[in-house]
Short mmCIF file of C-alpha atoms in Angstrom, two decimals:
data_model
loop_
_atom_site.label_atom_id
_atom_site.label_comp_id
_atom_site.label_asym_id
_atom_site.label_seq_id
_atom_site.Cartn_x
_atom_site.Cartn_y
_atom_site.Cartn_z
CA MET A 1 26.39 -0.13 -63.63
CA SER A 2 24.33 0.54 -66.76
CA TYR A 3 24.14 3.99 -68.32
CA ILE A 4 20.62 4.70 -67.07
CA ASP A 5 21.50 3.51 -63.56
CA GLN A 6 24.30 6.08 -63.54
CA ILE A 7 21.83 8.77 -64.59
CA LYS A 8 19.40 7.71 -61.87
CA ALA A 9 22.19 7.96 -59.30
CA LYS A 10 22.97 11.50 -60.46
CA ALA A 11 19.29 12.41 -60.27
CA ARG A 12 19.04 11.12 -56.67
CA ALA A 13 22.05 13.19 -55.61
CA ASP A 14 20.19 16.47 -56.20
CA LYS A 15 16.52 15.63 -56.46
CA LYS A 16 14.45 17.79 -58.80
CA THR A 17 10.70 18.18 -59.31
CA ILE A 18 9.28 16.94 -62.62
CA VAL A 19 5.73 17.40 -63.95
CA LEU A 20 3.93 14.46 -65.57
CA PRO A 21 0.75 15.87 -67.14
CA GLU A 22 -0.53 12.76 -68.96
CA THR A 23 -2.34 11.29 -66.00
CA ASN A 24 -4.92 9.41 -68.07
CA ASP A 25 -2.16 7.12 -69.35
CA LYS A 26 -1.49 4.00 -67.29
CA ARG A 27 2.20 3.95 -68.24
CA THR A 28 2.57 7.38 -66.66
CA LEU A 29 0.96 6.21 -63.43
CA ILE A 30 3.16 3.12 -63.23
CA ALA A 31 6.27 5.17 -64.02
CA ALA A 32 5.43 7.76 -61.35
CA ALA A 33 5.17 5.05 -58.70
CA HIS A 34 8.59 3.66 -59.66
CA ILE A 35 10.18 7.11 -59.76
CA ILE A 36 8.99 7.83 -56.24
CA GLU A 37 10.02 4.37 -55.02
CA GLU A 38 13.51 4.74 -56.50
CA GLY A 39 13.90 8.30 -55.21
CA ILE A 40 14.77 9.64 -58.67
CA ALA A 41 12.69 12.83 -58.55
CA ASN A 42 9.78 14.53 -56.88
CA ILE A 43 6.70 14.14 -59.08
CA ILE A 44 3.79 16.48 -59.75
CA MET A 45 0.85 14.99 -61.64
CA VAL A 46 -1.74 17.26 -63.28
CA GLY A 47 -5.38 16.25 -63.09
CA ASN A 48 -8.20 15.17 -60.85
CA GLU A 49 -6.74 13.53 -57.75
CA GLU A 50 -9.62 11.11 -57.23
CA LYS A 51 -9.40 9.81 -60.79
CA ILE A 52 -5.61 9.52 -60.59
CA MET A 53 -5.75 7.58 -57.34
CA ASP A 54 -8.54 5.37 -58.65
CA GLY A 55 -6.33 4.55 -61.62
CA ALA A 56 -3.43 3.82 -59.32
CA GLY A 57 -5.61 1.49 -57.27
CA TRP A 58 -6.76 -0.38 -60.36
CA LEU A 59 -3.12 -0.76 -61.45
CA GLU A 60 -2.07 -1.67 -57.90
CA VAL A 61 0.64 0.99 -57.74
CA ASP A 62 1.40 3.35 -54.84
CA LEU A 63 1.19 7.06 -55.67
CA SER A 64 1.03 8.26 -52.09
CA GLY A 65 4.31 10.17 -52.52
CA VAL A 66 3.10 12.07 -55.59
CA LYS A 67 1.80 15.65 -55.49
CA VAL A 68 -1.37 16.10 -57.55
CA VAL A 69 -2.34 19.54 -58.85
CA ASP A 70 -5.86 19.93 -60.23
CA PRO A 71 -6.24 22.95 -62.52
CA HIS A 72 -9.87 23.19 -61.41
CA ASN A 73 -8.83 23.50 -57.76
CA CYS A 74 -5.42 25.15 -57.72
CA ASP A 75 -4.33 27.92 -55.34
CA LYS A 76 -1.99 29.39 -57.95
CA PHE A 77 -4.41 29.18 -60.87
CA ASP A 78 -4.85 32.96 -61.18
CA THR A 79 -1.07 33.39 -61.08
CA TYR A 80 -0.71 30.88 -63.89
CA VAL A 81 -3.44 32.58 -65.92
CA ASN A 82 -1.68 35.94 -65.60
CA LEU A 83 1.70 34.40 -66.48
CA LEU A 84 0.32 32.80 -69.64
CA TYR A 85 -1.49 35.99 -70.57
CA GLU A 86 1.60 38.18 -70.08
CA THR A 87 3.82 35.76 -71.98
CA ARG A 88 1.51 35.47 -74.99
CA LYS A 89 -0.50 38.71 -75.08
CA HIS A 90 1.63 40.00 -77.97
CA LYS A 91 0.23 37.04 -79.94
CA GLY A 92 -3.36 37.91 -79.11
CA MET A 93 -3.74 35.95 -75.85
CA THR A 94 -6.48 37.20 -73.53
CA GLU A 95 -7.00 36.38 -69.87
CA GLU A 96 -10.21 34.56 -70.76
CA LYS A 97 -8.41 32.45 -73.36
CA ALA A 98 -5.53 31.74 -70.98
CA ARG A 99 -8.00 30.51 -68.37
CA GLU A 100 -9.72 28.27 -70.91
CA ILE A 101 -6.41 26.76 -72.10
CA LEU A 102 -5.13 26.04 -68.61
CA LEU A 103 -8.37 24.30 -67.67
CA SER A 104 -8.38 22.10 -70.77
CA ASP A 105 -4.71 21.46 -71.66
CA ASN A 106 -2.63 19.70 -69.00
CA LEU A 107 0.55 20.02 -71.09
CA THR A 108 0.33 23.81 -71.19
CA PHE A 109 -0.54 23.83 -67.49
CA GLY A 110 2.60 21.80 -66.76
CA VAL A 111 4.81 24.09 -68.84
CA VAL A 112 3.43 27.13 -66.99
CA MET A 113 4.30 25.43 -63.69
CA VAL A 114 7.87 25.06 -64.94
CA LYS A 115 7.92 28.69 -66.10
CA ASN A 116 6.73 29.77 -62.63
CA ASN A 117 9.53 27.71 -60.98
CA ASP A 118 7.05 25.40 -59.28
CA ALA A 119 8.72 22.51 -61.10
CA ASP A 120 12.14 22.00 -62.65
CA GLY A 121 11.05 20.21 -65.83
CA MET A 122 8.29 18.32 -67.60
CA VAL A 123 8.02 15.02 -69.46
CA ALA A 124 5.14 14.25 -71.84
CA GLY A 125 4.39 12.66 -75.19
CA ALA A 126 3.23 9.16 -74.25
CA CYS A 127 -0.16 10.03 -75.70
CA HIS A 128 0.53 13.31 -77.50
CA ALA A 129 2.35 14.16 -80.71
CA THR A 130 5.74 15.87 -80.45
CA ALA A 131 4.22 19.11 -81.74
CA ASP A 132 1.74 19.17 -78.85
CA THR A 133 4.58 18.84 -76.34
CA LEU A 134 6.94 21.24 -78.04
CA ARG A 135 4.53 24.03 -78.92
CA PRO A 136 3.77 25.28 -75.39
CA ALA A 137 7.41 24.81 -74.35
CA LEU A 138 8.65 27.05 -77.16
CA GLN A 139 5.84 29.56 -76.74
CA ILE A 140 6.16 29.89 -72.96
CA LEU A 141 9.70 28.89 -71.98
CA LYS A 142 11.35 29.88 -75.27
CA THR A 143 14.86 28.95 -76.37
CA ALA A 144 17.87 29.13 -74.11
CA PRO A 145 20.22 32.12 -74.50
CA GLY A 146 22.68 31.68 -77.36
CA VAL A 147 20.83 28.72 -78.88
CA GLU A 148 20.15 28.93 -82.61
CA LEU A 149 17.81 25.96 -82.98
CA VAL A 150 15.78 23.63 -80.78
CA SER A 151 16.31 20.00 -81.80
CA GLY A 152 15.54 16.49 -80.62
CA PHE A 153 17.90 13.68 -79.74
CA PHE A 154 17.94 10.17 -78.37
CA ILE A 155 20.42 8.58 -76.02
CA LEU A 156 20.86 4.97 -77.10
CA ASP A 157 22.54 2.41 -74.87
CA VAL A 158 23.38 -0.66 -76.94
CA PRO A 159 24.11 -3.88 -75.01
CA ASN A 160 27.35 -5.77 -75.65
CA CYS A 161 28.58 -3.08 -78.04
CA GLU A 162 32.20 -2.02 -78.38
CA TYR A 163 31.40 1.04 -80.48
CA GLY A 164 30.61 4.58 -79.36
CA GLU A 165 31.16 5.33 -75.69
CA HIS A 166 31.03 1.72 -74.48
CA GLY A 167 27.85 1.24 -76.49
CA THR A 168 26.30 4.61 -75.64
CA PHE A 169 25.46 7.05 -78.44
CA LEU A 170 23.60 10.29 -79.03
CA PHE A 171 21.49 10.37 -82.23
CA ALA A 172 20.19 13.71 -83.57
CA ASP A 173 17.88 14.98 -84.90
CA CYS A 174 15.44 12.12 -84.48
CA GLY A 175 12.26 13.90 -83.53
CA LEU A 176 11.88 17.50 -84.62
CA ASN A 177 13.57 19.13 -87.63
CA GLN A 178 12.44 17.40 -90.81
CA ASP A 179 14.97 18.63 -93.35
CA PRO A 180 17.57 20.83 -91.66
CA THR A 181 19.77 23.10 -93.76
CA SER A 182 23.55 22.91 -93.61
CA GLU A 183 23.56 25.75 -91.07
CA GLU A 184 20.94 23.97 -88.98
CA LEU A 185 22.86 20.67 -89.10
CA ALA A 186 25.93 22.49 -87.79
CA ALA A 187 23.86 24.01 -84.96
CA ILE A 188 22.40 20.59 -84.12
CA ALA A 189 25.94 19.20 -83.92
CA ASP A 190 26.97 21.92 -81.47
CA THR A 191 24.04 21.48 -79.08
CA SER A 192 24.29 17.70 -79.36
CA ALA A 193 27.93 17.84 -78.31
CA LYS A 194 26.94 19.77 -75.19
CA SER A 195 24.10 17.34 -74.42
CA PHE A 196 26.40 14.33 -74.81
CA LYS A 197 29.04 15.87 -72.55
CA ASN A 198 26.43 16.75 -69.91
CA LEU A 199 24.46 13.50 -69.97
CA VAL A 200 27.13 10.91 -70.76
CA GLY A 201 30.16 12.63 -69.29
CA ALA A 202 32.53 11.69 -72.10
CA LYS A 203 34.15 13.65 -74.91
CA PRO A 204 31.73 14.04 -77.84
CA ILE A 205 33.15 12.71 -81.11
CA ILE A 206 30.75 13.84 -83.82
CA ALA A 207 30.09 12.22 -87.19
CA MET A 208 28.01 14.05 -89.79
CA LEU A 209 26.35 11.11 -91.51
CA SER A 210 25.60 10.62 -95.19
CA HIS A 211 25.27 7.86 -97.77
CA SER A 212 28.72 9.02 -98.90
CA THR A 213 32.15 8.96 -97.26
CA LYS A 214 34.64 11.62 -98.23
CA GLY A 215 33.39 12.11 -101.77
CA SER A 216 32.46 8.51 -102.60
CA ALA A 217 29.13 9.79 -103.98
CA HIS A 218 28.01 13.05 -105.54
CA HIS A 219 24.55 14.45 -104.95
CA PRO A 220 22.92 17.59 -103.49
CA LEU A 221 22.12 15.57 -100.33
CA VAL A 222 25.84 14.89 -99.91
CA ASP A 223 26.67 18.55 -100.60
CA LYS A 224 24.37 19.59 -97.75
CA VAL A 225 26.35 17.51 -95.26
CA VAL A 226 29.73 18.59 -96.68
CA ASN A 227 28.70 22.22 -96.27
CA ALA A 228 27.45 21.52 -92.75
CA VAL A 229 30.90 20.19 -91.83
CA LYS A 230 32.56 23.34 -93.19
CA ILE A 231 30.16 25.59 -91.29
CA ALA A 232 30.63 23.62 -88.06
CA HIS A 233 34.42 23.86 -88.31
CA GLU A 234 34.16 27.62 -88.82
CA LYS A 235 31.52 28.39 -86.17
CA TYR A 236 32.40 25.75 -83.56
CA PRO A 237 36.16 25.11 -83.98
CA SER A 238 36.48 23.34 -80.63
CA LEU A 239 34.26 20.44 -81.75
CA THR A 240 35.80 17.09 -82.66
CA LEU A 241 33.72 16.66 -85.82
CA ASP A 242 34.09 15.19 -89.28
CA GLY A 243 32.08 14.18 -92.33
CA GLU A 244 30.62 13.33 -94.60
CA LEU A 245 30.76 9.76 -93.25
CA GLN A 246 28.74 6.61 -93.79
CA THR A 247 27.65 4.99 -90.56
CA ASP A 248 30.09 2.09 -90.74
CA ALA A 249 32.98 4.47 -91.41
CA ALA A 250 31.85 6.58 -88.46
CA ILE A 251 31.77 3.86 -85.83
CA VAL A 252 33.78 0.81 -86.99
CA PRO A 253 37.57 1.27 -86.72
CA SER A 254 38.44 -1.30 -89.38
CA VAL A 255 36.11 0.29 -91.92
CA ALA A 256 37.33 3.77 -91.00
CA LYS A 257 40.91 2.83 -91.88
CA SER A 258 39.94 2.03 -95.46
CA LYS A 259 37.20 4.60 -96.06
CA ALA A 260 38.45 7.63 -94.11
CA PRO A 261 42.13 7.24 -93.23
CA GLY A 262 43.48 10.09 -91.16
CA SER A 263 40.09 11.19 -89.79
CA GLU A 264 40.12 11.90 -86.05
CA VAL A 265 36.44 10.97 -85.89
CA ALA A 266 36.01 7.98 -88.20
CA GLY A 267 35.78 4.71 -86.29
CA LYS A 268 35.35 6.53 -82.97
CA ALA A 269 32.12 8.50 -83.26
CA ASN A 270 29.68 8.54 -80.34
CA VAL A 271 27.47 11.44 -81.55
CA LEU A 272 25.73 10.74 -84.86
CA ILE A 273 24.14 13.67 -86.72
CA PHE A 274 21.64 12.48 -89.33
CA PRO A 275 21.01 14.49 -92.52
CA ASN A 276 17.23 14.57 -92.06
CA LEU A 277 14.43 13.41 -89.79
CA ASP A 278 13.62 10.34 -91.90
CA CYS A 279 17.13 8.98 -91.41
CA GLY A 280 17.27 9.85 -87.72
CA ASN A 281 13.89 8.42 -86.81
CA ILE A 282 14.34 5.24 -88.87
CA GLY A 283 17.88 4.79 -87.60
CA TYR A 284 17.13 5.02 -83.90
CA LYS A 285 14.15 2.66 -84.15
CA LEU A 286 16.19 0.07 -86.03
CA VAL A 287 18.89 0.17 -83.37
CA GLN A 288 16.30 0.08 -80.59
CA ARG A 289 14.38 -2.89 -81.95
CA LEU A 290 17.05 -4.97 -83.69
CA ALA A 291 19.98 -4.33 -81.35
CA LYS A 292 17.67 -4.30 -78.31
CA ALA A 293 19.06 -0.93 -77.29
CA GLU A 294 17.60 1.20 -74.54
CA ALA A 295 16.40 4.39 -76.27
CA TYR A 296 15.66 7.50 -74.22
CA GLY A 297 13.89 10.39 -75.91
CA PRO A 298 13.26 12.23 -78.00
CA MET A 299 14.95 14.59 -75.58
CA LEU A 300 14.72 18.24 -76.51
CA GLN A 301 17.79 20.48 -76.47
CA GLY A 302 17.90 24.24 -76.66
CA ILE A 303 14.83 25.13 -74.56
CA ALA A 304 15.35 27.49 -71.60
CA LYS A 305 14.17 24.82 -69.14
CA PRO A 306 13.97 21.06 -69.66
CA VAL A 307 10.82 19.79 -71.34
CA ASN A 308 11.18 16.38 -72.93
CA ASP A 309 9.13 14.34 -75.32
CA LEU A 310 8.32 10.63 -75.33
CA SER A 311 7.62 8.26 -78.17
CA ARG A 312 3.98 7.24 -78.17
CA GLY A 313 5.28 3.66 -78.30
CA CYS A 314 7.18 4.13 -75.04
CA SER A 315 7.04 1.79 -72.06
CA TRP A 316 6.75 2.89 -68.45
CA GLU A 317 10.45 2.06 -68.09
CA ASP A 318 11.19 4.56 -70.87
CA ILE A 319 9.28 7.25 -68.96
CA VAL A 320 11.31 6.55 -65.83
CA GLY A 321 14.52 6.90 -67.83
CA VAL A 322 13.51 10.17 -69.49
CA VAL A 323 12.42 11.61 -66.14
CA ALA A 324 15.86 10.76 -64.73
CA LEU A 325 17.56 12.41 -67.71
CA THR A 326 15.29 15.46 -67.38
CA ALA A 327 16.20 15.77 -63.72
CA VAL A 328 19.90 15.71 -64.59
CA GLN A 329 19.32 18.35 -67.28
CA ALA A 330 17.61 20.49 -64.64
CA GLN A 331 20.61 20.10 -62.32
CA LEU A 332 22.91 21.37 -65.06
CA MET A 333 20.72 24.43 -65.65
#
C-alpha cells in the first residue's frame, strides 16, 4: 500500500469535515467528487450552489454528497460576522468590515467556519498565493499553544527509493519562511519532527542541510546551520538531529561513512531541514519532477487547527492527498 493510500485509510477510520473554498477551480470540483466517492472526508464547498453544480455537470463529476454553503444565504452568517469582529476588533475590525470580508473572501469564510467548529480543517491555494491562505488562518485561528513558529512542509513519497523512510521524506521549510534564523531553523526542526511522527508514523531522523558537511566549508551560511544544530540540541534534546550535512551525506549510507562517520543521522535522514526557502522550494520541485515523487503540500504546521496550502501547479490528485492529510491532522488535534 502506498503512503497516501495509508493516509486515506486513516482518514476514513475517523471521518472529518474539510472546507474547500476555491469552488471556481475545476481541479477543486474534481477532487471533491473523488474525496466523497472514496469516503476520505466530508466536504463543505463555499460559494453559489447553482454555479458549483453547473460546473460539476460540465465536468461530469458527481457532487451530490457535498455540502455547499453560500455566504450570501447562510443561516450562521451573523454568527460568523460576530466571530470575525470579536477576533479582530483589537486590530480595527468593525462589524461592517467583517460582513464585507465574509461576503467577498471565501478563504476567510472557510477559516471562520473552522474557528466556529463547523469544519475540522481547510485546504486552499490552488488559485491563491500562500500568503492569501495563511493570513486569515494566522489572524483568526492563531498558532497552537507552545508553538514558536508556523512553517510549511512537504511530504514527498519517492518511488523505488531505498532512502528515507522507504522513500518517504518530510522537507521543510518549503513554502513559508524565506530566510529563517538559527533559532527559527531549530524550531522548524522540532515541529517537523512532530509532523513526521504523526503523518508517517516512523521515528524522525533529522538532517540540518547545508552546502557543507561537518566543517568542509566556511561561510556565514554554514555558521547559521551549525548554530541551529547547537540550539536544537539544547532546546529539544530528545530529537535525533545532526548537521551541518550535505544532502548526499544526509541520506546515502555510503557517502555518510566517508563524510560524517559516527553521525547517528547521516545516511539515515528522513526529515530534511533546508537553510532557506530558496533551497527548500527548489529542492522539493526537483525531486517531484525528476524523481516523479508524489509531493503533498505545502502543509502548514503550528496553527491551532489544520489549514493547508496547495501549490498553484497542483493536480486534482494532489488536492485529494492534501485533504486526506488534513483530515488526519484534524484527528490528531
